[in-house]
Amino acid sequence: MCGVSGIYAPRFAPVDRAAVVRMTRTLVHRGPDEEGFHFALGIGLGHRRLSIVDLASGQQPLCNEDRTIWVAFNGEIFNYLELRRDLVARGHQFSTSSDTETIVHAYEQFGLQFVEHLNGQFAIALWDERARRLLLVRDRVGIRPLFHATLPCGDLLFASEMKALLAHGALQAELDPVGLAQTASFWVTVPPRTSFKGIEELAPGSMLIVDNEGRRTLSQYWRHRFPDANDYEDRPLDYWVGETRQLLHDAVTLQLRADVPVASYLSGGLDSSIISALVKRFHKTDLRTFSVSFADASFDERAYQQRMAHYLDTLHTEIDVDASAIGERFSDVVWLAERPLMRTAPAPLLSLAGLVRRNGIKVVLTGEGADEVFGGYDIFREDKIRRFWAREAGSAWRPLALSGLNEFVRRDAKMEQLWREFFRKGLEQVADPFYSHRLRWEGGAAMRRAFSGELRAQMPDEPQLLEDLSAYLDPDRDRWHPSCRAQYLEMTLFMSCYLLNSQGDRMMMGESVEGRVPFLDHRVIEFAARIPPRYKIRGLNEKYVLKRAFADLLPREIVERPKKPYRAPIVSCFLADKDNLAAELLRRPALEESGLFNAAGVDSLLRKVTNKGVASERDEMIIATVASTQLLNHHYIRARSPRRTVVADCTGERVELT
């Protein structure tokens, strides 16, 4: 894993070499091992390396034989050995053993279609000297981040993280009200929008081409698609089970390729247990596993983690975190994530990555993506129940469906009544394209009210936000089965725009650790999309195919254990008695000084939850959003402004190397 950055100055303009160096060095946490640059007329590429494959000769930026194609990339090409053999057979000559070199030769051989031959997780900057064009390419589901911004003079800046773009000196960080409104409504910013004005995120599965005149072509080379609702293959369950098992076997085998030790995470749930079991099967040495445990028993899963570690006979290490530790780390989390966060869940994962790194491990396999790909979240089951309630208004099975969703319903009459009220909402709106997620997004209005009146006045209204979101999504999704539409929204928004970055890439790379996600091998995703919905959620039994495929590798209590979402404490991390930066920025004087929030309203909310000792999920999310936005403002606007030189154009030192 690595960090990339650079500048493209069209029309043969010289590039500010010092700026590329500054940008690249802000990414040292992504690549502490080596640094490299390539400068030529109109282009500057920078790279920070975390060496994992071909430790001796895999330095970047890397070029082809005649030095006309250069690449700097962040990520891994897992099928590089197979691709290399194919390219050598076609006459290409390699000078290294790295996966990076397969990119330049694949581009020579296949042109713009080269990316279709890559199995991996990547953010690529490729410079074609002959064609005088720059390609920016991001992997299919957005495992690795890539951002860009255009200066008034036409120069294009690009980097793995937005902080590198801001280090150039010609951009001033300014929070984007539209990005904040999207976060309040959908929990994420929708690409190309980001938290900062003037900075865009390259969407997953996209390629941006910039030619020598500065003209840009943005294309989508991959989309996550499902069959039409009545167009599923008529195959028995055993077929889907067997193919799932074989594909995931192969994905794990490919993702174990590395010239450094590889470990895995154990959360205590089904997904990480499957990955760890497969890694153990193929691993050549004793497997190391890592997990996070919580001092608060309501969040803790160590009993299941230890059960699985003992079952697999791994060398297991865990880190215990409490509310104080989460509050302390939350400032670092926001600096790394570069966006408002509605949860504190990334903070323990940052601490976990630090534990991994201190134990000499650079690569970790995780179970991320299984819930989205195979139908594991409660939101999918809730959608199924609500549609049943809407369809069968008088059915006696309606209350029984609730007890199948949540074990507490069976023994708590008050909880049953709350669930009944929840599932009665919006039953007449089943044709709504966002039906599965509407109830989740209901809190958006309350979230927006936490912002100051001045900021709210700059935010789009809900119809405009939904219109913009619809333009980003697949236009054919209304033809898909309702369960698939729900999966698609969860993958495209929450997974790709939040989980993979704010809880994945950013937290791991913050401690110089590479995370790999076998469930998000594009072959697994594409195959799982073909599985009939009735086999993903059997009744209300989530991830049914996945459980059937790997039941023989796991203890029964892990396979049959109800899904427990990964969460972390929120309010207790930021109470007035806590001594951390987030708690300080939540105090009324700090809120008034920033001008971003309704200080009186937020202060009232904090006093309410402090006095009660508990908070609703919506209140907790508002508090986390306010705290993280305050931190974002502190790190990137207030604290950084004295050290940032703001210029109106691209003037400054220029260095031209050929």
XYZ file of C-alpha atoms in Angstrom:
658
model
C 0.000 0.000 0.000
C 1.102 3.495 -0.690
C 0.189 7.109 -1.220
C 0.200 8.886 -4.578
C 0.097 12.553 -5.489
C 0.907 14.749 -8.437
C 0.268 17.681 -10.715
C -0.636 17.704 -14.395
C -0.094 21.022 -16.181
C -1.625 20.769 -19.692
C -0.191 22.512 -22.766
C 3.403 21.709 -21.846
C 3.429 24.034 -18.844
C 6.146 23.391 -16.262
C 5.252 21.764 -12.937
C 5.994 23.095 -9.456
C 8.356 20.406 -8.248
C 8.490 21.707 -4.679
C 4.702 21.525 -4.460
C 4.694 17.865 -5.551
C 7.271 17.095 -2.871
C 5.176 18.868 -0.217
C 2.047 17.047 -1.290
C 3.744 13.675 -1.282
C 5.285 14.108 2.150
C 1.892 14.690 3.758
C 1.222 11.025 2.904
C 4.185 9.574 4.786
C 1.809 7.557 7.010
C 0.599 5.732 3.893
C 4.126 4.865 2.804
C 6.860 5.140 5.439
C 9.377 2.907 3.644
C 10.383 4.859 0.523
C 9.732 8.003 -1.493
C 9.920 8.510 -5.255
C 9.220 11.148 -7.901
C 9.050 11.536 -11.652
C 9.144 14.964 -13.287
C 8.851 15.835 -16.966
C 7.366 18.696 -18.943
C 3.776 19.090 -17.746
C 3.768 16.241 -15.218
C 4.936 15.560 -11.702
C 4.272 12.231 -9.974
C 4.962 11.574 -6.295
C 4.828 8.315 -4.393
C 5.182 7.102 -0.800
C 5.757 3.369 -0.507
C 4.707 0.740 1.983
C 6.769 -2.131 0.590
C 4.894 -5.436 0.419
C 5.643 -7.055 -2.970
C 9.155 -7.115 -4.521
C 10.786 -5.322 -1.611
C 14.085 -4.813 -3.448
C 12.999 -3.383 -6.797
C 9.362 -2.313 -6.609
C 10.017 1.410 -6.270
C 7.619 3.914 -7.842
C 6.936 5.831 -9.995
C 7.745 3.014 -12.420
C 7.981 3.056 -16.220
C 7.992 0.791 -19.267
C 11.099 -0.093 -21.284
C 11.300 3.140 -23.293
C 10.212 5.384 -20.388
C 7.113 6.657 -22.180
C 4.552 5.269 -19.732
C 4.834 6.034 -16.027
C 2.670 4.883 -13.165
C 2.313 5.716 -9.495
C -0.320 3.645 -7.762
C -1.695 2.799 -4.367
C -2.897 -0.728 -3.807
C -2.317 -4.256 -4.999
C -2.894 -6.146 -8.238
C -3.629 -9.604 -6.878
C -3.598 -11.428 -10.220
C -0.266 -9.911 -11.230
C 1.474 -13.275 -11.658
C -1.142 -14.568 -14.102
C -1.282 -11.230 -15.908
C 2.495 -11.080 -16.116
C 2.675 -14.534 -17.711
C 0.133 -13.478 -20.317
C 2.015 -10.256 -21.100
C 5.389 -11.999 -21.332
C 3.849 -14.474 -23.780
C 2.788 -11.465 -25.860
C 6.371 -10.190 -25.979
C 6.582 -7.746 -23.066
C 9.804 -7.541 -21.070
C 9.784 -6.985 -17.309
C 12.599 -5.519 -15.230
C 11.076 -6.081 -11.759
C 8.992 -8.679 -9.944
C 6.459 -6.123 -8.728
C 2.744 -6.031 -9.367
C 3.117 -2.364 -10.367
C 4.940 -3.215 -13.578
C 2.003 -5.267 -14.846
C -0.007 -2.033 -15.004
C 2.276 -0.260 -17.492
C 2.555 -3.316 -19.742
C -1.179 -4.040 -19.544
C -1.795 -0.453 -20.644
C 0.643 -0.905 -23.551
C -1.146 -4.088 -24.584
C -4.810 -3.299 -23.968
C -5.007 0.494 -24.011
C -7.780 2.044 -21.955
C -9.285 -1.413 -21.402
C -6.257 -2.437 -19.315
C -8.175 -1.914 -16.071
C -10.629 -4.666 -17.007
C -7.744 -7.137 -16.697
C -6.853 -6.104 -13.136
C -8.059 -7.994 -10.085
C -7.195 -5.776 -7.178
C -7.714 -2.734 -5.038
C -6.099 0.341 -6.510
C -5.893 4.050 -7.160
C -3.749 4.603 -10.264
C -2.134 7.673 -11.785
C -0.768 6.754 -15.235
C 1.113 9.177 -17.489
C 1.324 8.458 -21.229
C 4.157 10.617 -22.593
C 3.445 9.908 -26.266
C -0.271 10.675 -26.048
C 0.358 13.492 -23.547
C -2.498 12.313 -21.360
C -3.026 11.480 -17.705
C -5.245 8.654 -16.488
C -6.661 8.543 -12.966
C -8.306 5.206 -12.185
C -9.997 3.889 -9.044
C -10.867 0.292 -8.199
C -14.340 -1.060 -8.725
C -15.837 -0.490 -5.271
C -13.610 2.252 -3.884
C -11.348 0.311 -1.533
C -8.565 2.831 -2.222
C -9.273 6.589 -2.272
C -8.380 9.127 -4.965
C -9.139 12.860 -5.076
C -8.479 15.703 -7.485
C -8.849 19.472 -7.781
C -8.347 21.994 -10.570
C -6.530 25.296 -10.057
C -7.616 28.500 -11.838
C -4.720 28.160 -14.292
C -5.917 24.687 -15.330
C -3.394 22.597 -13.411
C -4.889 19.347 -12.114
C -3.861 18.219 -8.631
C -4.472 14.624 -7.555
C -3.704 12.569 -4.460
C -4.714 9.655 -2.271
C -5.905 12.043 0.432
C -7.274 15.575 0.372
C -4.665 16.827 2.847
C -2.065 16.346 0.118
C -4.023 18.599 -2.250
C -4.261 21.263 0.441
C -0.499 21.026 0.986
C 0.048 22.349 -2.554
C -0.583 25.871 -1.293
C -3.013 27.112 -3.944
C -6.138 25.640 -2.346
C -7.806 27.005 0.744
C -9.782 24.521 2.815
C -13.426 25.529 3.073
C -16.239 23.269 4.235
C -18.832 22.555 1.546
C -22.440 23.078 2.731
C -23.693 20.660 0.067
C -21.302 17.962 1.281
C -22.427 18.582 4.865
C -26.083 18.349 3.805
C -25.449 15.047 2.030
C -23.735 13.691 5.137
C -26.640 14.775 7.344
C -29.152 13.142 4.977
C -27.403 10.014 3.667
C -24.545 9.631 6.204
C -22.001 10.121 3.383
C -20.903 12.562 0.729
C -21.918 11.382 -2.730
C -19.061 11.420 -5.297
C -17.752 13.625 -6.722
C -18.757 15.787 -3.743
C -16.461 15.911 -0.690
C -16.350 17.781 2.604
C -14.302 20.582 1.016
C -15.256 23.023 -1.719
C -13.302 22.585 -4.931
C -12.049 19.067 -4.159
C -13.652 16.099 -5.911
C -13.580 12.388 -5.214
C -13.087 10.064 -8.171
C -16.014 7.666 -7.954
C -15.383 3.914 -7.566
C -15.112 2.080 -10.878
C -14.229 5.300 -12.712
C -11.493 6.504 -15.049
C -10.684 10.174 -15.597
C -8.646 11.034 -18.715
C -7.095 14.479 -19.127
C -5.448 15.373 -22.448
C -2.827 17.973 -23.298
C -5.476 20.644 -23.894
C -6.946 20.059 -20.459
C -10.042 18.338 -21.865
C -11.467 15.719 -19.538
C -13.308 12.492 -20.155
C -14.892 10.710 -17.202
C -16.077 7.158 -17.776
C -17.469 4.366 -15.638
C -15.657 1.139 -16.522
C -17.529 -0.992 -13.939
C -20.916 -0.870 -12.257
C -22.429 -3.064 -9.605
C -25.532 -4.467 -11.278
C -28.184 -7.077 -10.538
C -30.390 -9.114 -12.902
C -33.908 -7.905 -13.568
C -36.311 -9.112 -10.876
C -37.691 -11.972 -13.011
C -34.460 -12.912 -14.730
C -32.640 -15.128 -12.213
C -31.038 -18.418 -13.238
C -32.962 -21.537 -12.293
C -30.260 -23.398 -10.382
C -30.396 -25.414 -7.146
C -29.126 -24.020 -3.852
C -26.140 -26.385 -3.864
C -24.823 -24.741 -7.027
C -24.778 -21.297 -5.430
C -23.222 -22.691 -2.257
C -20.468 -24.524 -4.122
C -19.565 -21.625 -6.393
C -19.510 -19.198 -3.467
C -17.098 -21.452 -1.626
C -14.806 -21.887 -4.620
C -14.700 -18.201 -5.529
C -13.924 -17.093 -1.997
C -11.238 -19.777 -1.712
C -9.600 -18.337 -4.800
C -9.982 -14.736 -3.637
C -8.259 -15.488 -0.332
C -5.483 -17.403 -2.086
C -4.764 -14.435 -4.362
C -4.895 -11.931 -1.528
C -2.371 -13.856 0.540
C 0.306 -12.933 -2.003
C 2.911 -10.797 -0.267
C 6.610 -10.756 0.550
C 5.880 -9.799 4.168
C 3.903 -11.542 6.949
C 0.106 -11.530 6.610
C -2.435 -11.647 9.458
C -6.222 -11.429 9.804
C -8.769 -9.646 11.950
C -11.215 -11.557 14.157
C -14.313 -9.595 15.144
C -16.201 -12.539 16.610
C -18.716 -12.590 13.774
C -19.274 -14.866 10.804
C -17.424 -12.904 8.122
C -14.011 -12.430 9.722
C -14.225 -16.007 11.032
C -14.661 -17.328 7.482
C -11.716 -15.295 6.215
C -9.512 -16.344 9.132
C -10.446 -19.998 8.621
C -9.507 -19.801 4.937
C -6.289 -17.923 5.658
C -5.388 -20.561 8.234
C -5.979 -23.276 5.635
C -3.648 -21.678 3.069
C -1.138 -19.967 5.364
C 2.352 -21.456 5.401
C 3.216 -20.399 8.967
C 1.374 -19.864 12.239
C -1.449 -17.418 11.637
C -1.637 -14.258 13.703
C -5.076 -12.828 14.431
C -5.991 -9.507 16.022
C -9.144 -8.118 17.583
C -10.498 -5.170 19.535
C -12.405 -5.624 22.780
C -14.368 -3.082 24.786
C -14.425 -2.248 28.475
C -18.173 -1.662 28.020
C -19.713 -5.148 27.934
C -22.596 -4.034 25.699
C -20.127 -3.562 22.829
C -17.709 -6.372 23.673
C -17.379 -9.594 21.647
C -14.161 -11.006 23.058
C -15.753 -14.310 24.091
C -16.529 -15.104 20.439
C -13.166 -13.769 19.271
C -11.311 -15.982 21.730
C -13.520 -18.955 20.876
C -12.640 -18.601 17.205
C -8.929 -18.012 17.869
C -8.815 -21.160 19.995
C -10.763 -23.136 17.382
C -8.309 -22.131 14.632
C -5.277 -22.330 16.930
C -4.016 -18.874 15.966
C -1.541 -16.605 17.722
C -4.136 -14.131 18.942
C -3.613 -10.607 20.252
C -6.298 -8.162 21.340
C -6.440 -4.537 22.395
C -8.916 -3.318 24.990
C -10.429 0.142 24.552
C -12.695 2.289 26.701
C -14.573 5.546 26.201
C -11.608 7.671 27.268
C -9.304 6.001 24.745
C -11.874 6.453 21.974
C -12.290 10.122 22.824
C -8.533 10.636 22.768
C -8.111 8.988 19.364
C -11.117 10.620 17.740
C -9.111 13.714 16.825
C -6.627 11.557 14.878
C -9.533 9.682 13.297
C -11.041 12.856 11.838
C -7.665 14.131 10.621
C -7.233 10.853 8.749
C -10.842 10.492 7.539
C -11.161 14.094 6.286
C -14.944 14.094 6.693
C -17.670 14.371 9.334
C -18.427 11.055 11.018
C -21.683 9.950 12.599
C -20.023 7.299 14.711
C -16.889 6.764 16.767
C -16.457 3.206 15.451
C -13.314 4.064 13.415
C -11.372 5.016 16.570
C -10.962 1.479 17.999
C -9.988 0.290 14.517
C -7.219 2.893 14.385
C -5.944 1.596 17.725
C -6.216 -1.970 16.419
C -4.143 -1.099 13.341
C -1.533 0.396 15.663
C -1.411 -2.876 17.586
C -0.922 -4.782 14.334
C 1.917 -2.516 13.245
C 3.670 -2.747 16.630
C 3.656 -6.507 16.183
C 5.564 -6.227 12.911
C 2.641 -6.933 10.558
C 2.000 -4.887 7.406
C -0.904 -6.794 5.817
C -4.237 -7.849 7.336
C -7.187 -9.638 5.720
C -10.649 -8.630 6.965
C -14.259 -9.719 6.550
C -15.490 -6.360 5.269
C -18.072 -6.484 2.487
C -19.801 -9.776 3.273
C -22.885 -8.142 4.776
C -23.375 -5.938 1.737
C -22.641 -8.618 -0.857
C -24.534 -11.530 0.735
C -27.361 -9.708 2.548
C -26.335 -9.572 6.182
C -27.620 -6.306 7.594
C -30.818 -5.785 9.564
C -31.836 -3.072 7.110
C -32.340 -5.797 4.466
C -34.485 -7.912 6.787
C -36.405 -4.845 7.961
C -37.150 -3.959 4.347
C -38.390 -7.489 3.727
C -40.719 -7.335 6.756
C -42.081 -3.892 5.898
C -42.885 -5.028 2.373
C -44.625 -8.116 3.803
C -46.649 -5.925 6.164
C -47.646 -3.654 3.286
C -48.635 -6.620 1.120
C -50.416 -8.685 3.815
C -52.302 -6.107 5.875
C -54.439 -8.632 7.768
C -51.967 -11.479 8.148
C -51.541 -13.093 11.554
C -47.893 -13.640 10.653
C -47.072 -9.941 10.961
C -46.127 -9.947 14.684
C -44.322 -13.278 14.299
C -42.090 -11.712 11.666
C -40.948 -9.157 14.240
C -39.926 -11.834 16.731
C -37.845 -13.440 14.003
C -36.011 -10.172 13.467
C -35.117 -9.359 17.050
C -34.912 -11.724 20.008
C -35.847 -8.929 22.455
C -39.280 -8.602 20.852
C -40.184 -12.061 22.120
C -39.688 -11.128 25.763
C -40.359 -7.387 25.955
C -43.891 -6.093 25.270
C -42.722 -2.475 25.135
C -40.075 -3.370 22.563
C -42.701 -5.200 20.498
C -44.912 -2.101 20.488
C -41.991 0.097 19.377
C -41.202 -2.308 16.551
C -44.863 -2.366 15.491
C -44.869 1.421 15.265
C -41.605 1.365 13.328
C -42.874 -1.103 10.737
C -46.161 0.728 10.241
C -44.344 3.806 8.940
C -44.550 4.468 5.236
C -46.157 1.154 4.278
C -47.959 2.890 1.432
C -44.651 4.038 -0.090
C -43.282 0.685 -1.267
C -42.814 2.083 -4.786
C -40.368 4.681 -3.440
C -36.936 3.899 -4.997
C -35.344 4.631 -1.602
C -37.950 2.706 0.406
C -35.449 0.464 2.209
C -33.419 3.407 3.498
C -36.059 6.105 4.056
C -36.499 5.369 7.757
C -32.739 5.481 8.295
C -32.562 8.837 6.540
C -35.446 10.315 8.552
C -32.946 11.783 11.002
C -31.512 14.059 8.324
C -33.830 16.951 9.168
C -32.896 16.798 12.856
C -29.242 16.602 11.899
C -29.481 19.678 9.683
C -31.157 21.624 12.503
C -27.970 21.193 14.529
C -26.126 23.403 12.020
C -26.207 27.184 12.221
C -28.915 29.088 10.364
C -26.314 30.645 8.087
C -24.963 27.249 7.075
C -28.430 25.704 6.655
C -29.348 28.512 4.273
C -26.591 27.295 1.930
C -27.741 23.662 1.995
C -29.964 22.173 -0.735
C -33.420 20.991 0.283
C -34.318 17.303 0.438
C -35.822 17.059 -3.093
C -32.635 18.507 -4.581
C -30.456 16.167 -2.519
C -32.483 13.162 -3.692
C -32.347 14.347 -7.291
C -28.557 14.610 -7.115
C -28.339 11.190 -5.491
C -30.544 9.623 -8.173
C -28.284 11.045 -10.879
C -25.335 9.217 -9.293
C -27.079 5.848 -9.017
C -27.790 3.227 -11.683
C -30.796 4.318 -13.775
C -31.992 0.721 -14.196
C -32.219 -0.145 -10.497
C -36.032 0.064 -10.495
C -36.051 -3.179 -12.537
C -34.269 -5.102 -9.782
C -35.721 -7.139 -6.947
C -36.434 -4.920 -3.880
C -33.814 -6.766 -1.809
C -31.228 -6.076 -4.484
C -32.115 -2.400 -4.568
C -31.513 -2.265 -0.820
C -28.188 -4.086 -1.208
C -27.167 -1.747 -4.001
C -27.853 1.371 -1.925
C -25.937 -0.049 1.017
C -22.938 -1.014 -1.124
C -22.841 2.107 -3.253
C -23.340 4.588 -0.434
C -22.524 3.339 3.041
C -19.891 0.758 2.121
C -18.037 2.498 -0.710
C -18.379 6.056 0.622
C -17.920 5.392 4.349
C -16.929 1.936 5.575
C -14.118 1.209 3.137
C -12.501 4.572 3.749
C -13.407 5.969 7.167
C -13.285 2.574 8.885
C -11.029 0.801 6.414
C -8.294 2.402 4.326
C -7.857 5.582 6.385
C -7.599 3.881 9.776
C -5.259 1.138 8.601
C -3.062 3.406 6.517
C -2.966 5.830 9.429
C -0.793 3.189 11.082
C 0.903 2.043 7.847
C -1.037 -1.230 7.603
C -2.616 -2.569 4.408
C -6.084 -4.064 4.659
C -7.323 -6.624 2.138
C -10.964 -7.580 1.641
C -11.520 -10.927 -0.152
C -15.316 -10.585 -0.065
C -14.900 -7.593 -2.401
C -13.028 -9.447 -5.114
C -15.067 -8.275 -8.102
C -15.687 -11.872 -9.189
C -17.305 -12.607 -5.811
C -19.452 -9.463 -6.058
C -20.574 -10.208 -9.609
C -21.390 -13.826 -8.784
C -23.273 -12.932 -5.598
C -25.393 -10.457 -7.565
C -26.683 -13.417 -9.609
C -27.764 -15.400 -6.522
C -31.575 -15.331 -6.161
C -32.570 -13.130 -3.197
C -34.427 -16.015 -1.529
C -31.081 -17.784 -1.019
C -29.343 -14.771 0.484
C -32.023 -14.152 3.113
C -33.888 -17.420 3.732
C -36.985 -16.323 5.593
C -35.190 -13.948 7.945
C -31.966 -15.965 8.119
C -29.354 -13.589 6.723
C -26.354 -14.605 4.549
C -27.855 -18.064 4.153
C -25.721 -19.095 1.166
C -22.558 -17.942 2.905
C -23.383 -19.865 6.070
C -24.083 -23.019 4.083
C -20.855 -22.627 2.130
C -18.565 -22.501 5.176
C -20.456 -24.180 8.015
C -17.968 -27.046 8.067
C -15.040 -24.692 8.773
C -16.539 -22.937 11.798
C -17.979 -23.734 15.236
C -21.745 -24.028 15.184
C -22.248 -21.127 17.612
C -20.403 -18.784 15.230
C -22.482 -19.851 12.226
C -25.803 -19.613 14.065
C -24.998 -16.493 16.063
C -27.341 -13.554 15.271
C -25.720 -10.665 13.444
C -24.336 -8.026 15.829
C -23.323 -4.759 14.139
C -19.920 -3.375 15.045
C -20.431 -0.291 17.205
C -18.483 1.760 19.738
C -19.481 4.115 22.576
C -20.242 7.697 21.505
C -21.654 10.078 24.106
C -19.529 8.756 26.972
C -16.413 9.622 24.943
C -17.222 13.334 24.866
C -18.869 14.132 28.204
C -17.778 17.257 30.071
C -15.507 15.271 32.390
C -13.477 13.955 29.453
C -10.169 15.653 28.711
C -9.867 15.393 24.934
C -9.973 17.790 22.012
C -13.389 16.643 20.793
C -14.960 17.241 24.214
C -13.342 20.679 24.331
C -14.704 21.594 20.897
C -18.208 20.515 21.960
C -18.338 23.110 24.715
C -20.560 26.074 24.027
C -17.806 28.722 23.640
C -16.060 26.563 21.018
C -19.344 25.976 19.194
C -20.063 29.696 19.140
C -16.554 30.481 17.934
C -16.703 28.096 14.971
C -20.089 29.421 13.855
C -20.940 26.093 12.244
C -23.661 24.990 14.640
C -26.694 26.068 16.583
C -24.651 26.392 19.773
C -27.644 26.709 22.101
C -29.383 23.688 20.588
C -26.301 21.456 20.676
C -25.504 22.553 24.233
C -29.068 21.718 25.281
C -28.803 18.276 23.684
C -25.514 17.567 25.464
C -26.947 18.610 28.829
C -30.011 16.433 28.241
C -28.039 13.266 27.508
C -25.604 14.017 30.345
C -28.436 14.343 32.856
C -30.266 11.267 31.575
C -27.134 9.159 31.264
C -28.459 7.657 28.024
C -29.077 8.903 24.498
C -31.125 7.774 21.538
C -29.278 6.570 18.466
C -30.267 9.760 16.652
C -28.940 11.950 19.475
C -25.673 10.013 19.524
C -25.251 10.428 15.784
C -25.882 14.169 16.029
C -23.280 14.484 18.782
C -20.711 12.469 16.816
C -21.379 14.554 13.700
C -20.999 17.831 15.575
C -17.803 16.647 17.288
C -16.232 15.394 14.064
C -17.194 18.489 12.068
C -15.711 20.680 14.781
C -12.512 18.619 14.587
C -12.490 18.836 10.791
C -12.758 22.608 11.034
C -10.027 22.691 13.685
C -7.536 20.518 11.772
C -8.001 21.773 8.235
C -9.238 25.345 8.496
C -8.351 26.979 11.799
C -5.172 25.192 12.904
C -3.713 24.869 9.411
C -4.481 28.340 8.046
C -1.413 30.137 9.490
C 0.831 27.617 7.779
C -0.915 27.709 4.413
C -0.063 30.149 1.664
C -3.145 31.000 -0.368
C -2.579 32.169 -3.927
C -5.033 32.974 -6.677
C -3.192 31.242 -9.469
C -0.296 28.884 -10.100
C 2.585 31.280 -9.670
C 5.586 30.109 -7.695
C 8.778 28.184 -8.135
C 8.813 25.955 -11.200
C 11.182 23.102 -11.821
C 11.377 21.509 -15.235
C 13.115 18.186 -15.647
C 13.150 16.020 -18.755
